[in-house]
mmCIF file of C-alpha atoms in Angstrom:
data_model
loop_
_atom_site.group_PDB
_atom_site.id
_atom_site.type_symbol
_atom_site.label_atom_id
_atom_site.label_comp_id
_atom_site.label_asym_id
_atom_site.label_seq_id
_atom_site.Cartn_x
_atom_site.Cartn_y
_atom_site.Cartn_z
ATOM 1 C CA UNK A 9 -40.936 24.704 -30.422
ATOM 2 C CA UNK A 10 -40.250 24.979 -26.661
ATOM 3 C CA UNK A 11 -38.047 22.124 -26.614
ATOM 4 C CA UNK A 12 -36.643 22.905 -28.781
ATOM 5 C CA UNK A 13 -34.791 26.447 -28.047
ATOM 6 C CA UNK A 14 -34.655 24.969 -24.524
ATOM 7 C CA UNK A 15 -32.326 22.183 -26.323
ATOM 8 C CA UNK A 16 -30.237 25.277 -28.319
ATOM 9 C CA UNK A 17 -30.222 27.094 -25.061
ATOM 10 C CA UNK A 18 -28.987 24.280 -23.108
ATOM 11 C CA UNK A 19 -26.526 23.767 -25.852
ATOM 12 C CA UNK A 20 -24.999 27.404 -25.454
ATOM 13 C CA UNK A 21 -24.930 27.517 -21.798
ATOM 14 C CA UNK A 22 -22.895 24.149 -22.067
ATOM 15 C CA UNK A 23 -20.442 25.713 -24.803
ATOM 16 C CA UNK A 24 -19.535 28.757 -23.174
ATOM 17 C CA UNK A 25 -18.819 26.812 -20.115
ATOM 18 C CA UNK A 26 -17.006 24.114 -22.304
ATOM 19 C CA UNK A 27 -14.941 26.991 -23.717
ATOM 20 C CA UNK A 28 -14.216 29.161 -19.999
ATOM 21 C CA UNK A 29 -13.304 25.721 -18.723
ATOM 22 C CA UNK A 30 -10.558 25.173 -21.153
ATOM 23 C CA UNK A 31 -9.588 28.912 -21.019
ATOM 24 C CA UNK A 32 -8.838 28.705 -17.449
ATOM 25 C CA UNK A 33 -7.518 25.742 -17.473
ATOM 26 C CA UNK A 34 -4.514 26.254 -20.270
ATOM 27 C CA UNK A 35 -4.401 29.909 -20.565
ATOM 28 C CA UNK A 36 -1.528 29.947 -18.090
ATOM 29 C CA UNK A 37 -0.007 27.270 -19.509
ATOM 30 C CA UNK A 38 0.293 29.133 -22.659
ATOM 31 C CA UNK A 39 1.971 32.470 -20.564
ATOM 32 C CA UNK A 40 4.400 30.743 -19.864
ATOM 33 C CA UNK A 41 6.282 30.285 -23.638
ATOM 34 C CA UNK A 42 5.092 34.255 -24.165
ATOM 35 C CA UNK A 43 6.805 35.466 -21.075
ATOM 36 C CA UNK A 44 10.086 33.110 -22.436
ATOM 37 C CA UNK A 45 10.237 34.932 -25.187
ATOM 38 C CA UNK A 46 10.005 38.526 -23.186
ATOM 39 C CA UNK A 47 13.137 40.560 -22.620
ATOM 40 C CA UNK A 48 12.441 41.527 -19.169
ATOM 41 C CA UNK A 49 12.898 39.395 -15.955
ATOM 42 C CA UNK A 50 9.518 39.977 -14.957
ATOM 43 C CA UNK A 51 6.879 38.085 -16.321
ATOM 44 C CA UNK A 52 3.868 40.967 -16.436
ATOM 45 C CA UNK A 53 2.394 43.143 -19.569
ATOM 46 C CA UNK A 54 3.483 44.872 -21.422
ATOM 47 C CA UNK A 55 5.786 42.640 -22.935
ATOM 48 C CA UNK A 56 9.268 44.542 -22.984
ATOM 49 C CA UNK A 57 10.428 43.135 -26.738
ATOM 50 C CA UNK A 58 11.458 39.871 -28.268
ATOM 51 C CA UNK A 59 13.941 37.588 -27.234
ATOM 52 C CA UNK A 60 15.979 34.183 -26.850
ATOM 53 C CA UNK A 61 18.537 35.156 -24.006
ATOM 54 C CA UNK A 62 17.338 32.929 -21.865
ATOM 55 C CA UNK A 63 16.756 30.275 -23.721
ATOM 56 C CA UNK A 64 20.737 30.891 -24.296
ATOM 57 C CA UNK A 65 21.194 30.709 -20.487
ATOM 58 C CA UNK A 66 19.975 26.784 -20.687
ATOM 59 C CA UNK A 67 23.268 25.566 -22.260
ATOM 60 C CA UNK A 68 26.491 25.377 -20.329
ATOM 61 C CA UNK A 69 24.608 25.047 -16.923
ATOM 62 C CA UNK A 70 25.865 22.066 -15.021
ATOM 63 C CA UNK A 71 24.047 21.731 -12.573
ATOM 64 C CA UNK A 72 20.947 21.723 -15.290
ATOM 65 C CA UNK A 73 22.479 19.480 -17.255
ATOM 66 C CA UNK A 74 23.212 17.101 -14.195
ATOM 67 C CA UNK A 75 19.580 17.501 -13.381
ATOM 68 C CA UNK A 76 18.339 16.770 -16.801
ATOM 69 C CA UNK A 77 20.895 13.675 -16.834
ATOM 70 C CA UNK A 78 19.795 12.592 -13.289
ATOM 71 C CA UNK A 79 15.630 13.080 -14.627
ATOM 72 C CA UNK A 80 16.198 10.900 -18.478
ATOM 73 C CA UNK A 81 18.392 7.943 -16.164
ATOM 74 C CA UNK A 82 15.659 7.976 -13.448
ATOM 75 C CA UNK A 83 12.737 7.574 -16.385
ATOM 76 C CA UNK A 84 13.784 5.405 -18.703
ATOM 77 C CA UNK A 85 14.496 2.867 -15.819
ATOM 78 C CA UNK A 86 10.845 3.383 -14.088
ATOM 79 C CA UNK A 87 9.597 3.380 -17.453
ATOM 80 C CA UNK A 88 10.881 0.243 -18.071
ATOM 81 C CA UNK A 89 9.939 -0.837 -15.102
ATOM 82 C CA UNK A 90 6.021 -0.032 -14.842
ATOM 83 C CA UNK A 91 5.858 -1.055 -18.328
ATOM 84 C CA UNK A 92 6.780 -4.705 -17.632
ATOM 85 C CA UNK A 93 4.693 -4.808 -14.216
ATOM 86 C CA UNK A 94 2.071 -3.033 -16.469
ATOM 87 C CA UNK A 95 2.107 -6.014 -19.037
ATOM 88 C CA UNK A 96 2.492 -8.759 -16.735
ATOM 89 C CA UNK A 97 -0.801 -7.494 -14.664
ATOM 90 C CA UNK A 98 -2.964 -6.726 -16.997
ATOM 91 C CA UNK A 99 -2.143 -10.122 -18.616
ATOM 92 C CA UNK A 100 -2.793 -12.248 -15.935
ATOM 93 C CA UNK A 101 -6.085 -9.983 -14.959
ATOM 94 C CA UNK A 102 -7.714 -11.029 -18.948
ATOM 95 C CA UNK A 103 -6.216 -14.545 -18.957
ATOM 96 C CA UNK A 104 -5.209 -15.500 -15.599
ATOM 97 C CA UNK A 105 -9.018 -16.257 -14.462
ATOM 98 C CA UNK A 106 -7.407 -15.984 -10.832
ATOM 99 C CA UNK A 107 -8.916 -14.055 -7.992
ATOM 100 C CA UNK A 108 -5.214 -13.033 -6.938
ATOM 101 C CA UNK A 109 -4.757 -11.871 -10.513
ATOM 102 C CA UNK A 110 -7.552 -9.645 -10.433
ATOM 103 C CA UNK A 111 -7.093 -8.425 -6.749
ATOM 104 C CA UNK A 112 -3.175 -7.425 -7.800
ATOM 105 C CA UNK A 113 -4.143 -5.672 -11.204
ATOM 106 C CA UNK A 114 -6.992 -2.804 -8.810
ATOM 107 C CA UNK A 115 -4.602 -2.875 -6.061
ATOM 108 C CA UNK A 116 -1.449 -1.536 -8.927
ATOM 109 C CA UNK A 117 -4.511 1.084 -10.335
ATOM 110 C CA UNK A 118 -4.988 2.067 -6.834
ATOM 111 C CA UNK A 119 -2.027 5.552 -6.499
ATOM 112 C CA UNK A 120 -3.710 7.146 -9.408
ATOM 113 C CA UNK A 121 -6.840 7.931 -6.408
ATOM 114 C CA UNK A 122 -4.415 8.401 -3.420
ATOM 115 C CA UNK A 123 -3.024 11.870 -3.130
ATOM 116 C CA UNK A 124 0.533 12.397 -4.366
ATOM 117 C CA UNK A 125 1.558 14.037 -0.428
ATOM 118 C CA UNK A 126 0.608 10.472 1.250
ATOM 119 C CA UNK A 127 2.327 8.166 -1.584
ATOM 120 C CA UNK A 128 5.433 10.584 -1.014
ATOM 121 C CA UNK A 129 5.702 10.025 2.679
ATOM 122 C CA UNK A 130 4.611 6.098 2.977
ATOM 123 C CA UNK A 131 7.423 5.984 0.492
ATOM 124 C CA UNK A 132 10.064 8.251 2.400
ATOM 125 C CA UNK A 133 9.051 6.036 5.622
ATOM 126 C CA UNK A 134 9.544 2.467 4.004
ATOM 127 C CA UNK A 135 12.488 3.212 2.388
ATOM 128 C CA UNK A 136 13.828 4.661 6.122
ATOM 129 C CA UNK A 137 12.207 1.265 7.606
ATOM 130 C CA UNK A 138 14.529 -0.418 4.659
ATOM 131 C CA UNK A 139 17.562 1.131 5.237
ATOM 132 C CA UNK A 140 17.761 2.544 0.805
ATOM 133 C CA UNK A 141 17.084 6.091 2.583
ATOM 134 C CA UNK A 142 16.723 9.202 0.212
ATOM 135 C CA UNK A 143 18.362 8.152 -2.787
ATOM 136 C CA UNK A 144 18.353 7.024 -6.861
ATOM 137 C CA UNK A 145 17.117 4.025 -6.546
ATOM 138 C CA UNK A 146 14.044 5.235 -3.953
ATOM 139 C CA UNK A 147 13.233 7.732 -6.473
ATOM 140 C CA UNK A 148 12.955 4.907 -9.529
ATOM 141 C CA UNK A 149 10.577 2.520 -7.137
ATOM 142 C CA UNK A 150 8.646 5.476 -5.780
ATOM 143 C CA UNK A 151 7.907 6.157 -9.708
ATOM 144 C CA UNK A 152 7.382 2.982 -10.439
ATOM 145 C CA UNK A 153 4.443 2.829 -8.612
ATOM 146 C CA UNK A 154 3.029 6.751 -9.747
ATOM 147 C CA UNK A 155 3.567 5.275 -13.310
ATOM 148 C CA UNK A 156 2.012 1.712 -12.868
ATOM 149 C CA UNK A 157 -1.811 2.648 -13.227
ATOM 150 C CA UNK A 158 -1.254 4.540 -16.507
ATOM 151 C CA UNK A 159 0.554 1.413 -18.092
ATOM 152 C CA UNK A 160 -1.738 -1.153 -16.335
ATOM 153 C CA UNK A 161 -4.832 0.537 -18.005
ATOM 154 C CA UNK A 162 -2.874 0.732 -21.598
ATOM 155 C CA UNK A 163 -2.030 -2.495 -21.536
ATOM 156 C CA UNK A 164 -4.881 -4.073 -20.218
ATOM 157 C CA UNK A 165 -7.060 -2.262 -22.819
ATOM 158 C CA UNK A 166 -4.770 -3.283 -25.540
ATOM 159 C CA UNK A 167 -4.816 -6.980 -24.462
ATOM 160 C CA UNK A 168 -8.903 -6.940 -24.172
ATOM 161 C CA UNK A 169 -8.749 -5.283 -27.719
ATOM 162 C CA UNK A 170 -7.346 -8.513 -29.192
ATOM 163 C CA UNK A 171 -9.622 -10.717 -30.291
ATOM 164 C CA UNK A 172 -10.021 -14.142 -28.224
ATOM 165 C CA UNK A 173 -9.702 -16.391 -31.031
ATOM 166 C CA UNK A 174 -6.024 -15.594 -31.465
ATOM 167 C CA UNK A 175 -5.332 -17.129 -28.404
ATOM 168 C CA UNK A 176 -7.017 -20.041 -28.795
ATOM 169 C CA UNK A 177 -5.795 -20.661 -31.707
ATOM 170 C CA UNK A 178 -2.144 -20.400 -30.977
ATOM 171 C CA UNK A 179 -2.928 -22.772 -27.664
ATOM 172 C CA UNK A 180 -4.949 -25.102 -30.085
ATOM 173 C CA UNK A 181 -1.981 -25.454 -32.794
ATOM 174 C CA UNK A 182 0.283 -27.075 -29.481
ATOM 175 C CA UNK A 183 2.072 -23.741 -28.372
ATOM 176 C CA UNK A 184 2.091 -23.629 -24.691
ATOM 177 C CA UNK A 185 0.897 -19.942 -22.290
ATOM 178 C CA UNK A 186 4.651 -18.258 -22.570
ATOM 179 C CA UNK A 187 4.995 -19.588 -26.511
ATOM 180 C CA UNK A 188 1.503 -17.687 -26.756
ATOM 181 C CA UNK A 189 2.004 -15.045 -24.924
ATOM 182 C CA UNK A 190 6.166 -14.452 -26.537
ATOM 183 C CA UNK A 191 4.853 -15.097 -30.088
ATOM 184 C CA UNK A 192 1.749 -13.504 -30.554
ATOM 185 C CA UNK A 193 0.366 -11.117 -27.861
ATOM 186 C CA UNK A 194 3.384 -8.966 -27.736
ATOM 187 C CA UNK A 195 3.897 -8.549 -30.842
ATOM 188 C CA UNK A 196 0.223 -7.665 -31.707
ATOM 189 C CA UNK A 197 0.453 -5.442 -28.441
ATOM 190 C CA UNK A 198 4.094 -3.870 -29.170
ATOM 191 C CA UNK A 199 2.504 -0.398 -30.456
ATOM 192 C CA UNK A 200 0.874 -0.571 -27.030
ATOM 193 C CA UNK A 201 3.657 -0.985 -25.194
ATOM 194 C CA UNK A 202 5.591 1.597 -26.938
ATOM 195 C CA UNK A 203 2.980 3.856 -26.105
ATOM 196 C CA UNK A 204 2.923 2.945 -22.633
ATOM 197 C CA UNK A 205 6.556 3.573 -22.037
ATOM 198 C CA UNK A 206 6.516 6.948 -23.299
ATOM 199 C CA UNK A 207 3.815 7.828 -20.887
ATOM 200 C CA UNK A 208 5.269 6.118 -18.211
ATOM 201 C CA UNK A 209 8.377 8.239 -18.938
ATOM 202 C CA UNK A 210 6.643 11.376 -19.255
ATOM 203 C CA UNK A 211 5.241 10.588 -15.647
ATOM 204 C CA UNK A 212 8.652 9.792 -14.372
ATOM 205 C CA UNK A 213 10.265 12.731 -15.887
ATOM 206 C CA UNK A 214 7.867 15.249 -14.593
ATOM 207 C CA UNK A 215 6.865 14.175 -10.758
ATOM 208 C CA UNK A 216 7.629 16.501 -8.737
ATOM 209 C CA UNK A 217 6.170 15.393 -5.338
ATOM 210 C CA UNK A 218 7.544 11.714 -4.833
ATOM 211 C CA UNK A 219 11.029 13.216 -5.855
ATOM 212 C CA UNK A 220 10.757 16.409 -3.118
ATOM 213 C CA UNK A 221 10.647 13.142 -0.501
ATOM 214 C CA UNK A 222 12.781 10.494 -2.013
ATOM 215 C CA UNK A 223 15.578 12.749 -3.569
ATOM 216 C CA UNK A 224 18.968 12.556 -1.685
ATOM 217 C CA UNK A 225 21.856 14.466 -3.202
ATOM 218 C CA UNK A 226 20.805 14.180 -6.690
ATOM 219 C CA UNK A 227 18.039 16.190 -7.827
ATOM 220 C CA UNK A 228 15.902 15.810 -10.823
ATOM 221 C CA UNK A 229 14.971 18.822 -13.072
ATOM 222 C CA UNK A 230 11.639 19.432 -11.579
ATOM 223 C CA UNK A 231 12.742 19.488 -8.387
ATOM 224 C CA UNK A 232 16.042 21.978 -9.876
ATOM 225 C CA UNK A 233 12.960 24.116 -11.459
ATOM 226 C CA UNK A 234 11.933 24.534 -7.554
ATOM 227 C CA UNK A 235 14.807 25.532 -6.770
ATOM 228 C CA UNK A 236 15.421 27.934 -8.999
ATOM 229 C CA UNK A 237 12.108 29.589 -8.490
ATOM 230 C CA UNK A 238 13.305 31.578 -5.164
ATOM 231 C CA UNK A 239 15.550 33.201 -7.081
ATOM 232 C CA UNK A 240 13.647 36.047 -9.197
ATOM 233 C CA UNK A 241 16.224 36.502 -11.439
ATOM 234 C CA UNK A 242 16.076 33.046 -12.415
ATOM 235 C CA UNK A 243 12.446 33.562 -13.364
ATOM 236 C CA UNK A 244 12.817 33.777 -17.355
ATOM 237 C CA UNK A 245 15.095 31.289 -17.637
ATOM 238 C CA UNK A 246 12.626 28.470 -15.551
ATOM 239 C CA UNK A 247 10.329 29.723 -18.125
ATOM 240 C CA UNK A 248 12.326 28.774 -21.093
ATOM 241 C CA UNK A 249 13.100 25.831 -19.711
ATOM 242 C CA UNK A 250 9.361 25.202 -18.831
ATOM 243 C CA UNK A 251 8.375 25.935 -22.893
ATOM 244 C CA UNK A 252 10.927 23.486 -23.653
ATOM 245 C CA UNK A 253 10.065 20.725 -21.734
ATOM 246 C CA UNK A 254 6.331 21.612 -23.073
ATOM 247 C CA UNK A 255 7.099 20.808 -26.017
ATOM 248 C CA UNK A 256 9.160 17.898 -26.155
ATOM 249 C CA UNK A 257 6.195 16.442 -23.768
ATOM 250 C CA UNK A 258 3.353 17.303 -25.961
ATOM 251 C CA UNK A 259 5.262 15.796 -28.527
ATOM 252 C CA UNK A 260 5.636 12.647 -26.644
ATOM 253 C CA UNK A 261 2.308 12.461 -25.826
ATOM 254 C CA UNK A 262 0.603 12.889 -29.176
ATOM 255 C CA UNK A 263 3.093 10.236 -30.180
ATOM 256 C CA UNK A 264 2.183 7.865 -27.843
ATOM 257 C CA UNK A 265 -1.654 8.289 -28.420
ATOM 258 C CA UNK A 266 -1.517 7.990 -32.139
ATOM 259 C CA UNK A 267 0.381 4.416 -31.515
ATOM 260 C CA UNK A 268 -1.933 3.359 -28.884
ATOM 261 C CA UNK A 269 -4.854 4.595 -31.464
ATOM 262 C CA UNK A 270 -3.091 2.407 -34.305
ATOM 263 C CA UNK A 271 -2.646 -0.195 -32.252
ATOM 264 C CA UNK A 272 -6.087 -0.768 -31.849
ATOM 265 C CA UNK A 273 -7.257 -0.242 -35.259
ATOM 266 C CA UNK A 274 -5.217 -2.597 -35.778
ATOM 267 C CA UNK A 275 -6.703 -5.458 -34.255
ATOM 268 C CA UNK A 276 -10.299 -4.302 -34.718
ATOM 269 C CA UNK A 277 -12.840 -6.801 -36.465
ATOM 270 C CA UNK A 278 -13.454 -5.625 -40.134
ATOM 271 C CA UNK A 279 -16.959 -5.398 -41.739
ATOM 272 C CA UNK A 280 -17.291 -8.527 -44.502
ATOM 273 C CA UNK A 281 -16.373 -7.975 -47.778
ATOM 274 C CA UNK A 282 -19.481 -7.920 -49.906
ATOM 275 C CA UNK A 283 -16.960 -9.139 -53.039
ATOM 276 C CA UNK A 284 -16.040 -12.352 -50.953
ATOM 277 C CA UNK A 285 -18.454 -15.334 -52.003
ATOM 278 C CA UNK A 286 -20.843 -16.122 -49.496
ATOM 279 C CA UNK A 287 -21.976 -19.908 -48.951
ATOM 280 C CA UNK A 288 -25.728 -20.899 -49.435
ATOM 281 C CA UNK A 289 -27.612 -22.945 -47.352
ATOM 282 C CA UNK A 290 -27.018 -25.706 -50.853
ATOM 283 C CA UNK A 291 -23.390 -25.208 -50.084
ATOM 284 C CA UNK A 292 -23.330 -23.004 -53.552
ATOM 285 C CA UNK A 293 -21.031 -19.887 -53.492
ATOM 286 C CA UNK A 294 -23.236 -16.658 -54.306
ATOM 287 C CA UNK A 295 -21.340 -13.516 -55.279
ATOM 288 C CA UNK A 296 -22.972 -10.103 -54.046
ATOM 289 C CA UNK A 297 -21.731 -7.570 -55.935
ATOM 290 C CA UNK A 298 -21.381 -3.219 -55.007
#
């Protein structure tokens, strides 16, 4: 009896702080589409009254629309980008069976764990040491590598998903490593690498601190959000902008979740079907029926 209400009060103590956790943590997040929606300048209660003035404000704005131009250009390139290093890497670390392989793929997971600060200056000073400078194309390499762990670990877990004997059977019908890897892992791996894109793109399109050290002229929209966020009477429209980019990224993200989910369903091994025929040890086919 003891046990167990100290299980049920274990239980409760770890709801409610299941429950505060997730309060604090997106409670703000969620202020921000209320306060869009606010007719007052000032995001505090009480709310003022309803409305979409400032999500009115977003349209004709060219510098936002250069930003937003500058931000879509800059991710879909480092997208495409990490995803390819992404599939390469974790290829070689499955099938590779090289030291070098595997030493490459943890040293590509490695800026997820260093702070986004340090990868933001080592960048700014290499690309000085280079001669690129503060520019477009530092900005694409510098998220290139804050996107490459996210589509290294997709990938690779996609590729370890897939069962061996594929391979081996492709290799044993005559097809050589590329006709293998061309033909039949990519394709079985393509929701994968969809999904890994869109992440990779939803990383590109919202850094923020790799950008605030790379960016020359050009700035992307989080780094115009900054900008804007001196100005207090800018405050309502950074967050309708804010809700909208919410959205559309939360959208992504589901997206890319439910094809990295399918993805692996797909490829997962099946329980027997108790209707097949089943071979006895006389070489006789015995039916088992439901």
């Amino acid at each position: 009896m003891s046990e167990g209400r100290h299980t049920q009060r274990g239980g409760g103590w770890l709801g409610a702080y299941v429950i505060a956790y997730l309060v604090f943590l997106y409670l703000p997040v969620l202020l921000i589409p209320l306060f869009s929606f606010n007719n007052s300048i000032q995001a505090a209660f009480p709310l003022q009254g309803f409305t979409v003035q400032w999500y009115a404000t977003l349209f004709g704005n060219s510098a936002l629309t250069n930003a937003l131009l500058n931000s879509l250009v800059i991710g879909a390139i480092a997208a495409t980008g990490a995803t390819l290093c992404g599939i390469t890497v974790s290829y070689m670390d499955l099938y590779g069976r090289s030291p070098l392989a595997a030493t490459i793929s943890a040293i590509a997971r490695l800026p997820i764990l260093i702070p986004g600060v340090i990868v933001g200056i080592s960048l700014l000073i290499l690309i000085n040491l280079i001669g690129l400078g503060p520019s477009r194309i530092a900005i694409v390499l510098g998220h290139i590598l804050v996107a490459l762990p996210t589509t290294v670990v997709i990938m690779r877990s996609r590729f370890a998903a897939i069962p061996k004997t594929i391979r081996e059977a492709a290799l044993d019908l005559g097809a050589s490593d590329w006709t293998t890897f061309r033909r039949v892992m990519l394709p079985l791996s393509l929701p994968a690498i969809v999904s890994a894109f869109m992440l990779a793109f939803l990383i590109s399109f919202d850094e923020f601190i790799v950008v605030f050290f790379l960016a020359g002229t050009e700035p992307t929209l989080p780094l115009y959000i900054w900008s804007q966020l001196r100005f207090p009477r800018s405050l309502p429209t950074v967050m309708a902008l804010g809700t909208s980019i919410l959205a559309v990224s939360f959208v992504i993200a589901a997206a890319a979740e439910i094809l990295r989910h399918r993805g692996l369903s797909a490829t997962a091994p099946r329980p027997a079907n108790p209707s097949q025929p089943k071979q006895t040890k006389r070489g006789e086919l015995q039916w088992h029926s439901t």
